[in-house]
Short mmCIF file of C-alpha atoms and ligand atoms in Angstrom, two decimals:
data_model
loop_
_atom_site.label_atom_id
_atom_site.label_comp_id
_atom_site.label_asym_id
_atom_site.label_seq_id
_atom_site.Cartn_x
_atom_site.Cartn_y
_atom_site.Cartn_z
CA MET A 29 -48.96 -24.77 44.07
CA THR A 30 -50.94 -25.86 47.51
CA GLN A 31 -50.42 -23.50 50.76
CA ARG A 32 -49.02 -25.07 53.65
CA LYS A 33 -49.93 -25.49 56.90
CA PRO A 34 -47.78 -23.62 59.35
CA GLU A 35 -45.16 -26.55 61.06
CA ARG A 36 -45.62 -25.37 64.67
CA GLY A 37 -48.24 -27.35 66.09
CA ILE A 38 -45.76 -30.00 67.95
CA CYS A 39 -44.15 -26.94 69.26
CA GLU A 40 -47.47 -24.92 70.30
CA LEU A 41 -48.70 -27.85 72.19
CA TYR A 42 -45.78 -27.98 74.08
CA GLU A 43 -45.13 -24.64 75.39
CA GLN A 44 -49.14 -24.64 76.23
CA ASP A 45 -49.54 -27.77 77.84
CA PRO A 46 -46.37 -30.02 77.97
CA GLU A 47 -47.63 -32.76 79.97
CA ARG A 48 -50.80 -33.19 77.53
CA ALA A 49 -48.09 -33.18 74.98
CA ASP A 50 -46.38 -35.88 76.21
CA TRP A 51 -49.21 -37.83 76.91
CA LEU A 52 -50.33 -37.52 73.38
CA ILE A 53 -47.07 -38.37 71.60
CA PHE A 54 -45.73 -40.87 74.18
CA GLY A 55 -48.77 -42.24 76.11
CA ARG A 56 -49.94 -41.92 79.51
CA GLU A 57 -46.72 -43.41 80.87
CA ALA A 58 -44.60 -40.37 80.40
CA CYS A 59 -47.33 -37.56 82.52
CA SER A 60 -46.71 -39.45 85.64
CA ASP A 61 -43.44 -38.22 86.07
CA ARG A 62 -42.55 -35.32 83.94
CA ARG A 63 -38.67 -34.96 84.91
CA GLY A 64 -38.91 -38.67 83.98
CA PHE A 65 -40.95 -39.55 81.47
CA LEU A 66 -37.99 -40.98 79.30
CA ARG A 67 -37.68 -43.96 81.80
CA GLY A 68 -39.69 -46.87 81.38
CA ALA A 69 -42.85 -47.04 79.20
CA GLY A 70 -42.37 -43.74 78.41
CA LEU A 71 -39.04 -44.14 76.83
CA ALA A 72 -40.09 -47.33 75.03
CA THR A 73 -43.35 -44.96 73.54
CA MET A 74 -40.81 -42.48 72.25
CA ALA A 75 -38.71 -44.63 70.83
CA GLY A 76 -41.31 -46.13 68.78
CA VAL A 77 -41.91 -42.75 67.71
CA VAL A 78 -38.95 -42.17 66.31
CA GLY A 79 -38.13 -45.48 65.05
CA ALA A 80 -34.84 -46.85 67.43
CA THR A 81 -33.46 -46.78 70.77
CA ILE A 82 -32.16 -43.53 72.23
CA PRO A 83 -28.95 -44.00 73.51
CA PHE A 84 -28.61 -40.90 75.10
CA HIS A 85 -31.53 -40.49 76.07
CA ARG A 86 -30.76 -39.36 79.51
CA ASN A 87 -29.35 -35.95 78.65
CA MET A 88 -33.03 -34.88 76.60
CA PRO A 89 -34.27 -31.95 78.25
CA SER A 90 -37.47 -32.74 79.18
CA GLY A 91 -40.00 -31.37 77.25
CA LEU A 92 -37.51 -31.39 74.30
CA ILE A 93 -39.47 -32.25 71.17
CA PRO A 94 -37.41 -34.65 69.20
CA ALA A 95 -36.22 -33.32 66.04
CA ALA A 96 -37.53 -36.47 64.00
CA LEU A 97 -40.86 -35.47 64.67
CA ALA A 98 -40.22 -31.69 63.61
CA GLU A 99 -40.07 -32.37 60.67
CA GLU A 100 -42.74 -32.60 57.33
CA THR A 101 -42.35 -31.03 54.23
CA GLN A 102 -43.94 -30.46 51.17
CA GLU A 103 -42.57 -30.11 47.45
CA PHE A 104 -43.73 -28.11 44.52
CA THR A 105 -42.69 -26.81 41.40
CA ILE A 106 -41.56 -23.70 39.93
CA GLU A 107 -39.92 -23.31 36.70
CA GLY A 108 -36.13 -23.10 37.29
CA LYS A 109 -36.24 -24.20 40.93
CA ASP A 110 -35.87 -27.57 42.51
CA GLY A 111 -37.58 -29.24 45.93
CA LEU A 112 -38.14 -25.94 47.57
CA THR A 113 -41.11 -26.38 50.00
CA VAL A 114 -43.75 -23.96 49.51
CA LEU A 115 -44.81 -21.51 52.13
CA ASN A 116 -47.47 -19.14 50.48
CA ASP A 117 -48.20 -18.81 47.14
CA ARG A 118 -49.73 -15.27 46.68
CA PRO A 119 -46.76 -13.89 47.13
CA VAL A 120 -44.57 -16.68 46.06
CA ASN A 121 -42.88 -17.76 49.12
CA ALA A 122 -40.53 -21.31 49.40
CA GLU A 123 -37.84 -22.21 51.57
CA THR A 124 -34.90 -24.88 50.50
CA PRO A 125 -34.88 -27.83 52.86
CA ALA A 126 -31.43 -28.18 54.75
CA HIS A 127 -29.99 -31.38 52.61
CA LEU A 128 -30.51 -29.20 49.47
CA LEU A 129 -28.17 -26.79 50.54
CA ASN A 130 -24.89 -29.20 50.72
CA ASP A 131 -23.37 -27.57 47.93
CA ASP A 132 -20.74 -24.86 48.33
CA VAL A 133 -22.50 -22.32 46.15
CA THR A 134 -25.77 -22.42 46.03
CA PRO A 135 -27.42 -23.33 42.70
CA THR A 136 -30.12 -20.91 41.34
CA ALA A 137 -32.43 -23.50 40.99
CA ARG A 138 -32.19 -24.15 45.25
CA HIS A 139 -31.87 -20.73 46.03
CA PHE A 140 -34.94 -19.74 47.99
CA ILE A 141 -37.88 -16.74 46.87
CA ARG A 142 -38.83 -14.73 49.30
CA ASN A 143 -41.72 -12.08 47.53
CA ASN A 144 -43.31 -9.24 49.09
CA GLY A 145 -45.54 -8.43 46.01
CA ILE A 146 -46.08 -9.13 42.47
CA PRO A 147 -42.94 -9.87 40.58
CA PRO A 148 -43.32 -7.57 37.48
CA GLN A 149 -44.02 -8.92 34.07
CA ASN A 150 -41.16 -8.34 32.21
CA THR A 151 -37.48 -9.10 33.57
CA ALA A 152 -35.44 -8.54 29.87
CA ALA A 153 -31.86 -6.52 30.98
CA GLU A 154 -32.74 -5.07 27.44
CA GLY A 155 -33.78 -1.19 28.17
CA TRP A 156 -33.62 -1.61 31.98
CA THR A 157 -32.19 1.11 33.59
CA LEU A 158 -31.03 2.07 37.23
CA LYS A 159 -31.35 5.35 38.57
CA ILE A 160 -28.99 6.97 41.13
CA ASP A 161 -30.31 10.19 42.55
CA GLY A 162 -30.71 12.33 46.02
CA LEU A 163 -27.53 13.56 47.82
CA VAL A 164 -25.19 12.64 45.22
CA ASN A 165 -23.08 15.19 42.75
CA ASN A 166 -24.09 13.83 39.46
CA THR A 167 -27.14 12.08 38.76
CA MET A 168 -26.85 9.12 37.29
CA GLU A 169 -29.26 6.95 34.95
CA MET A 170 -27.87 3.40 33.35
CA THR A 171 -28.10 0.25 31.54
CA ILE A 172 -27.18 -3.07 32.01
CA ASP A 173 -24.68 -2.73 29.59
CA GLU A 174 -23.30 0.76 31.08
CA LEU A 175 -22.82 -0.36 34.30
CA LYS A 176 -21.01 -3.42 32.85
CA ASP A 177 -18.66 -1.17 30.71
CA ARG A 178 -17.84 1.34 33.05
CA PHE A 179 -17.48 -0.54 36.75
CA GLU A 180 -15.14 -3.35 37.02
CA VAL A 181 -16.87 -6.15 37.19
CA VAL A 182 -16.66 -9.07 40.42
CA ARG A 183 -18.23 -12.47 40.69
CA LEU A 184 -18.66 -12.84 44.25
CA ALA A 185 -20.02 -16.37 46.56
CA LEU A 186 -22.10 -13.78 48.84
CA GLN A 187 -24.71 -15.37 51.91
CA LEU A 188 -27.90 -14.21 51.98
CA GLU A 189 -30.61 -14.91 54.92
CA CYS A 190 -33.98 -13.58 55.79
CA GLY A 191 -34.56 -11.89 58.58
CA GLY A 192 -37.24 -14.11 59.51
CA ASN A 193 -35.66 -17.44 58.98
CA GLY A 194 -36.53 -19.85 61.18
CA ARG A 195 -39.55 -17.84 62.16
CA ALA A 196 -41.71 -21.33 62.42
CA ALA A 197 -39.91 -22.01 66.00
CA PHE A 198 -41.48 -19.01 67.94
CA ASN A 199 -43.85 -19.58 70.58
CA PRO A 200 -46.03 -17.41 70.80
CA PRO A 201 -46.13 -17.94 67.36
CA ALA A 202 -45.50 -14.74 65.15
CA SER A 203 -47.18 -13.58 61.94
CA GLY A 204 -45.42 -14.02 58.48
CA ASN A 205 -43.86 -16.73 56.73
CA GLN A 206 -43.07 -19.60 59.08
CA TRP A 207 -39.92 -20.24 57.51
CA THR A 208 -37.81 -23.29 59.42
CA VAL A 209 -34.12 -23.40 58.06
CA GLY A 210 -34.13 -22.71 54.45
CA ALA A 211 -34.70 -19.29 53.74
CA VAL A 212 -30.58 -19.16 53.36
CA ALA A 213 -28.43 -19.42 50.67
CA ASN A 214 -25.01 -18.67 48.99
CA SER A 215 -25.09 -18.14 45.26
CA GLU A 216 -22.20 -16.46 43.28
CA TRP A 217 -23.57 -13.47 41.77
CA THR A 218 -21.98 -11.10 38.99
CA GLY A 219 -22.12 -7.67 39.03
CA VAL A 220 -20.65 -4.15 39.85
CA ARG A 221 -19.91 -2.73 43.47
CA LEU A 222 -23.02 0.10 45.12
CA ARG A 223 -19.80 1.56 46.51
CA ASP A 224 -17.90 2.58 42.67
CA VAL A 225 -21.21 3.26 41.61
CA LEU A 226 -21.80 5.92 44.56
CA MET A 227 -17.89 6.99 43.64
CA ALA A 228 -18.56 7.56 40.55
CA ALA A 229 -22.12 9.34 41.16
CA GLY A 230 -20.26 11.46 44.23
CA VAL A 231 -21.26 11.14 47.67
CA GLN A 232 -22.81 14.21 49.19
CA PRO A 233 -21.30 14.50 53.56
CA ASP A 234 -24.82 14.98 54.41
CA ALA A 235 -25.72 10.97 53.19
CA VAL A 236 -26.40 8.90 55.53
CA TYR A 237 -29.01 6.02 54.32
CA THR A 238 -29.64 4.45 50.75
CA ALA A 239 -33.21 4.12 49.96
CA HIS A 240 -34.39 1.11 47.22
CA TYR A 241 -36.89 0.59 44.82
CA GLY A 242 -37.37 -2.02 42.55
CA ALA A 243 -40.61 -3.06 39.81
CA ASP A 244 -42.26 -5.40 41.78
CA SER A 245 -46.02 -4.07 42.65
CA HIS A 246 -47.77 -4.07 46.34
CA LEU A 247 -50.32 -7.50 46.76
CA SER A 248 -53.34 -4.51 46.76
CA GLY A 249 -52.50 -3.79 43.20
CA ASP A 250 -51.94 0.39 44.71
CA PRO A 251 -49.71 1.72 41.78
CA GLU A 252 -48.48 4.67 44.80
CA LYS A 253 -47.12 1.70 46.97
CA ASP A 254 -44.16 -0.15 46.84
CA ALA A 255 -44.38 -4.15 47.73
CA VAL A 256 -40.95 -3.29 49.69
CA SER A 257 -38.83 -0.39 49.96
CA ARG A 258 -35.64 -0.63 52.59
CA GLY A 259 -31.69 0.77 52.68
CA MET A 260 -28.97 0.77 54.06
CA PRO A 261 -26.65 3.38 56.14
CA ILE A 262 -23.78 4.58 53.78
CA TRP A 263 -20.89 2.49 55.43
CA LYS A 264 -22.35 -0.58 54.21
CA ALA A 265 -23.03 1.04 51.05
CA MET A 266 -19.26 1.26 50.53
CA ASP A 267 -18.48 -2.48 51.63
CA PRO A 268 -16.84 -3.60 48.52
CA ASP A 269 -18.84 -6.44 49.03
CA THR A 270 -22.36 -5.08 48.46
CA ILE A 271 -22.90 -5.35 44.70
CA ILE A 272 -25.51 -4.44 42.13
CA ALA A 273 -25.84 -8.26 40.31
CA PHE A 274 -26.41 -9.22 36.73
CA GLU A 275 -25.78 -12.20 36.75
CA GLN A 276 -26.65 -15.10 39.49
CA ASN A 277 -24.19 -18.34 39.31
CA GLY A 278 -23.05 -16.69 35.51
CA ALA A 279 -26.57 -16.91 34.28
CA PRO A 280 -29.10 -14.39 33.98
CA ILE A 281 -30.58 -14.44 37.34
CA HIS A 282 -33.92 -16.36 37.93
CA PRO A 283 -37.06 -14.01 37.38
CA MET A 284 -38.10 -15.16 41.28
CA ASN A 285 -34.65 -14.06 42.23
CA GLY A 286 -34.83 -10.33 40.88
CA ALA A 287 -34.36 -10.73 37.43
CA PRO A 288 -32.49 -8.76 35.36
CA LEU A 289 -30.87 -6.59 38.00
CA ARG A 290 -30.85 -6.81 41.55
CA LEU A 291 -28.57 -5.46 45.06
CA VAL A 292 -26.66 -8.07 46.97
CA ALA A 293 -26.12 -6.79 50.68
CA PRO A 294 -24.51 -9.95 52.13
CA GLY A 295 -24.88 -10.42 55.83
CA TRP A 296 -27.87 -8.71 56.57
CA PRO A 297 -31.67 -9.17 56.62
CA GLY A 298 -32.36 -10.02 52.86
CA SER A 299 -34.79 -7.27 52.73
CA THR A 300 -31.33 -5.23 52.04
CA SER A 301 -31.38 -5.98 48.61
CA GLN A 302 -33.76 -5.11 46.53
CA LYS A 303 -34.85 -7.17 43.68
CA TRP A 304 -35.90 -5.98 39.97
CA LEU A 305 -33.46 -2.96 40.85
CA THR A 306 -34.30 0.48 39.16
CA ARG A 307 -33.29 3.46 41.46
CA ILE A 308 -31.19 3.77 44.43
CA TRP A 309 -32.28 6.79 46.20
CA ILE A 310 -29.27 8.59 48.58
CA ARG A 311 -30.81 10.24 51.57
CA ASP A 312 -30.03 12.31 54.38
CA GLN A 313 -32.03 10.49 57.22
CA VAL A 314 -32.70 6.72 57.60
CA HIS A 315 -35.36 5.78 54.63
CA ASP A 316 -38.76 5.51 55.54
CA GLY A 317 -40.01 3.36 52.55
CA GLN A 318 -41.98 0.33 52.69
CA LYS A 319 -41.42 -1.55 55.15
CA MET A 320 -39.26 0.46 56.73
CA GLY A 321 -41.20 0.61 60.08
CA PRO A 322 -41.87 0.76 62.85
CA ARG A 323 -41.64 -2.92 63.53
CA SER A 324 -40.98 -4.37 60.19
CA TYR A 325 -37.31 -5.52 59.89
CA ARG A 326 -36.90 -4.47 63.68
CA VAL A 327 -36.34 -5.89 66.90
CA PRO A 328 -36.35 -4.54 70.34
CA ARG A 329 -33.32 -3.18 71.93
CA TYR A 330 -33.60 -5.28 74.91
CA PRO A 331 -34.15 -8.48 75.53
CA VAL A 332 -38.12 -9.77 76.36
CA ALA A 333 -40.21 -12.19 77.50
CA PRO A 334 -41.93 -14.49 75.33
CA GLY A 335 -45.62 -12.67 74.48
CA GLU A 336 -44.04 -9.59 76.11
CA GLU A 337 -45.67 -6.61 74.33
CA VAL A 338 -42.83 -3.87 73.27
CA PRO A 339 -43.50 -0.44 72.18
CA ASP A 340 -43.01 0.52 68.80
CA GLU A 341 -40.03 3.36 69.82
CA ASP A 342 -38.18 0.24 71.27
CA PHE A 343 -37.52 -1.46 68.51
CA GLN A 344 -34.20 -0.93 66.54
CA ILE A 345 -33.44 -1.88 62.54
CA ILE A 346 -31.45 -5.54 62.12
CA GLU A 347 -28.62 -4.87 60.88
CA SER A 348 -25.55 -7.75 60.90
CA MET A 349 -27.89 -11.04 61.04
CA PRO A 350 -26.47 -13.29 64.15
CA VAL A 351 -23.67 -16.33 63.60
CA LYS A 352 -25.69 -19.74 62.57
CA SER A 353 -25.29 -22.92 60.68
CA LEU A 354 -26.55 -25.34 59.32
CA ILE A 355 -26.20 -29.07 58.64
CA THR A 356 -26.56 -30.25 55.23
CA SER A 357 -25.42 -34.15 55.32
CA PRO A 358 -26.78 -36.49 55.84
CA LYS A 359 -30.56 -35.49 55.19
CA SER A 360 -32.38 -35.43 58.78
CA GLY A 361 -33.55 -38.85 59.04
CA HIS A 362 -30.49 -40.67 57.63
CA VAL A 363 -29.98 -44.31 58.77
CA LEU A 364 -26.59 -45.75 59.18
CA PRO A 365 -26.72 -49.01 57.53
CA VAL A 366 -25.89 -52.11 60.12
CA ASP A 367 -22.51 -52.21 61.03
CA HIS A 368 -21.68 -48.63 60.13
CA ARG A 369 -20.43 -46.29 63.39
CA THR A 370 -19.34 -43.51 61.74
CA LEU A 371 -20.67 -40.79 59.63
CA GLU A 372 -19.35 -37.96 57.57
CA VAL A 373 -21.13 -34.84 58.41
CA ARG A 374 -21.26 -31.65 56.52
CA GLY A 375 -22.85 -28.19 56.53
CA HIS A 376 -22.25 -24.06 56.02
CA ALA A 377 -21.97 -21.64 58.56
CA TRP A 378 -22.35 -17.82 58.34
CA ALA A 379 -22.38 -14.81 60.82
CA GLY A 380 -23.63 -11.96 59.11
CA ASP A 381 -20.22 -9.08 58.69
CA GLU A 382 -18.16 -11.39 60.79
CA LEU A 383 -16.14 -14.22 60.25
CA VAL A 384 -16.91 -18.33 61.71
CA THR A 385 -13.80 -19.06 63.74
CA ALA A 386 -15.74 -22.33 65.04
CA VAL A 387 -18.24 -25.13 64.67
CA ASP A 388 -19.05 -27.48 67.42
CA LEU A 389 -21.13 -31.25 67.27
CA SER A 390 -22.91 -32.92 69.45
CA THR A 391 -24.49 -36.07 69.27
CA ASP A 392 -25.93 -36.45 72.72
CA PHE A 393 -28.12 -33.48 73.26
CA GLY A 394 -25.45 -31.35 74.19
CA ALA A 395 -23.96 -33.18 76.94
CA THR A 396 -20.45 -33.24 74.73
CA TRP A 397 -19.32 -31.55 71.62
CA GLN A 398 -16.60 -32.04 68.80
CA PRO A 399 -14.65 -29.13 66.82
CA ALA A 400 -15.70 -29.41 62.79
CA GLU A 401 -13.13 -28.89 60.26
CA LEU A 402 -14.13 -24.83 59.20
CA MET A 403 -13.03 -23.90 55.70
CA PRO A 404 -12.31 -20.08 55.40
CA PRO A 405 -14.66 -18.16 53.11
CA MET A 406 -14.38 -18.43 49.49
CA ASN A 407 -14.94 -14.34 49.31
CA GLY A 408 -15.89 -12.38 51.84
CA HIS A 409 -19.27 -12.82 52.91
CA SER A 410 -19.60 -15.95 51.41
CA TRP A 411 -20.64 -18.70 53.81
CA GLN A 412 -18.31 -21.25 55.13
CA THR A 413 -18.22 -24.75 54.51
CA TRP A 414 -17.27 -27.64 57.47
CA ARG A 415 -16.90 -31.02 57.86
CA ALA A 416 -16.75 -33.83 60.30
CA GLN A 417 -16.21 -37.45 60.96
CA LEU A 418 -18.65 -38.34 63.92
CA ASN A 419 -18.96 -41.74 65.89
CA PHE A 420 -22.09 -43.35 67.28
CA PRO A 421 -20.91 -45.45 69.79
CA THR A 422 -24.19 -48.01 69.90
CA ARG A 423 -27.75 -48.94 67.66
CA GLY A 424 -30.51 -46.17 68.32
CA TYR A 425 -31.73 -43.03 67.82
CA TYR A 426 -29.36 -39.96 67.79
CA GLU A 427 -29.89 -35.91 67.30
CA ILE A 428 -26.65 -33.94 65.76
CA TRP A 429 -26.75 -30.31 67.05
CA ALA A 430 -24.45 -28.02 65.13
CA ARG A 431 -23.29 -24.60 66.85
CA ALA A 432 -21.09 -21.93 65.33
CA THR A 433 -19.34 -19.39 67.01
CA ASP A 434 -18.01 -15.86 65.46
CA SER A 435 -15.31 -14.16 65.71
CA LYS A 436 -16.18 -12.23 68.50
CA GLY A 437 -17.16 -15.10 70.48
CA ARG A 438 -20.72 -15.50 70.28
CA MET A 439 -22.24 -18.90 69.99
CA GLN A 440 -25.84 -19.73 68.32
CA PRO A 441 -28.07 -19.99 71.61
CA PHE A 442 -30.06 -23.81 71.96
CA THR A 443 -33.13 -21.82 72.29
CA VAL A 444 -35.30 -19.02 70.26
CA ASN A 445 -34.47 -15.18 71.56
CA TRP A 446 -38.09 -14.79 71.50
CA ASN A 447 -39.12 -11.19 69.70
CA PRO A 448 -42.56 -10.35 68.20
CA LYS A 449 -42.20 -10.23 64.87
CA GLY A 450 -40.01 -13.50 64.50
CA TYR A 451 -36.57 -12.30 63.12
CA LEU A 452 -33.22 -13.87 63.89
CA ASN A 453 -33.76 -17.17 65.30
CA ASN A 454 -30.58 -18.30 64.88
CA SER A 455 -30.87 -21.19 67.50
CA MET A 456 -28.92 -24.56 66.71
CA HIS A 457 -30.16 -26.78 63.73
CA ARG A 458 -30.64 -30.26 64.80
CA ILE A 459 -31.04 -33.70 62.67
CA ALA A 460 -32.20 -37.00 63.42
CA VAL A 461 -29.72 -40.00 62.41
CA ARG A 462 -30.11 -44.30 63.38
CA VAL A 463 -27.97 -46.59 63.64
CA GLU A 464 -28.96 -49.71 63.11
CA VAL A 465 -28.07 -53.01 64.48
N1 LIG B 25 -37.85 -5.38 44.98
C1 LIG B 25 -38.10 -6.61 46.53
N2 LIG B 25 -37.23 -7.05 46.42
C2 LIG B 25 -37.10 -7.72 47.56
C3 LIG B 25 -38.13 -8.15 48.27
C4 LIG B 25 -39.49 -8.18 47.55
O1 LIG B 25 -40.64 -8.76 47.54
N3 LIG B 25 -39.57 -7.05 46.24
N4 LIG B 25 -37.88 -9.08 49.32
C5 LIG B 25 -37.22 -9.08 49.70
C6 LIG B 25 -36.37 -9.68 51.04
S1 LIG B 25 -37.55 -9.83 52.66
C7 LIG B 25 -35.60 -11.06 50.95
S2 LIG B 25 -35.22 -11.94 52.27
C8 LIG B 25 -34.59 -10.82 49.75
C9 LIG B 25 -35.19 -12.80 49.07
O2 LIG B 25 -34.32 -12.80 48.22
P1 LIG B 25 -34.77 -14.25 47.25
O3 LIG B 25 -35.87 -14.00 47.17
O4 LIG B 25 -33.54 -14.06 45.59
O5 LIG B 25 -34.38 -15.42 47.89
O6 LIG B 25 -34.86 -10.58 48.54
C10 LIG B 25 -35.17 -8.86 49.06
N5 LIG B 25 -35.57 -7.77 48.05
MO1 LIG B 26 -36.38 -11.50 54.34
#
């Protein structure tokens, strides 16, 4: 496996010195009149770079980096995974290119991997136990077979997204895995409701938060330290879609996705969904385990300027994730053959604990929008699939932009909502399409 270079070079360049960026990419002409750099020779150069003329170039905001340039992928192989892009190999972190997420239910081979530490060697279901303790009337320790026997088994498609998905677009850059768009998945998980287990254990009235422990180890090798140990408020633990899963897509969980037992707390930062789960401790305070604070999986309580210093006490824990969508077909860079002017476009949208109520698409850099046909979720907390037929008036370079709206009327922004740790980038997904003569 190879270490992937962060992809933010071009974005960083634009942010720091847009004139020079235009000069480097589109040539000297682009610099004489920056606002008009897409006219004349500048436009011709840009068309050369993206490989086609740009019919809607007048709508392109100045300094906009064509989506066609922002893409570069590197593939790697890991057993049972197919076509993922590696971001880091110690610990293993790999995301899925958007066009490989086209399935309504994400195949295990295409489910991203986000490890904070070193996965356990032994992930056999046999002998694995889960302990429930802390503020409960009955401390419990159960095998996976006992969980299956005692509680109703459910199978749900659940959306899981890393809190840092989209971080690569942050400027100034945020440290951490430089995820682009593919740290999200919607596999089917079979398991028992955490709620049912907690009811059996008898949660005491002063319980406020769960604390999760897994069998992976800290990168340092220090046995006293957890790789990650997060939790959630009791109300989220009691959500019927929050489950303790022992199967992924009807088969044993992939070792990198938390075999043989994991939490799935859909719609919340992926870090809530403890993999290789061994213990859930019920606490009378917000959990203070590894990566619970003061800035981990937290964002400022108020909007901040890019690069602004924010004191630790002004950060709050991320709960439900914001509305977002992905264009999964066609693959960015798609070329419409000669005499073809329409294209079937598909993707998914999700909105944390909310529903997605609309997905709109633009082919003219956001000047006009048309609604996509949006399906209801397969079950609560599944992502929603959408499709649309788009028309392209002439030959040239186009971008398809997708913008989802949630049930509270919130829409995806065009730009990154900057925060120091690079979380929650739900800016619109853009892909490039070329229409031939
Ligand atoms: N035990 C354990 N659980 C974990 C993690 C981890 O490193 N160790 N990573 C978390 C993070 S940050 C995310 S985004 C999700 C990713 O789940 P996946 O690797 O199955 O896609 O798992 C979460 N659960
Ligand atoms: Mo994550």
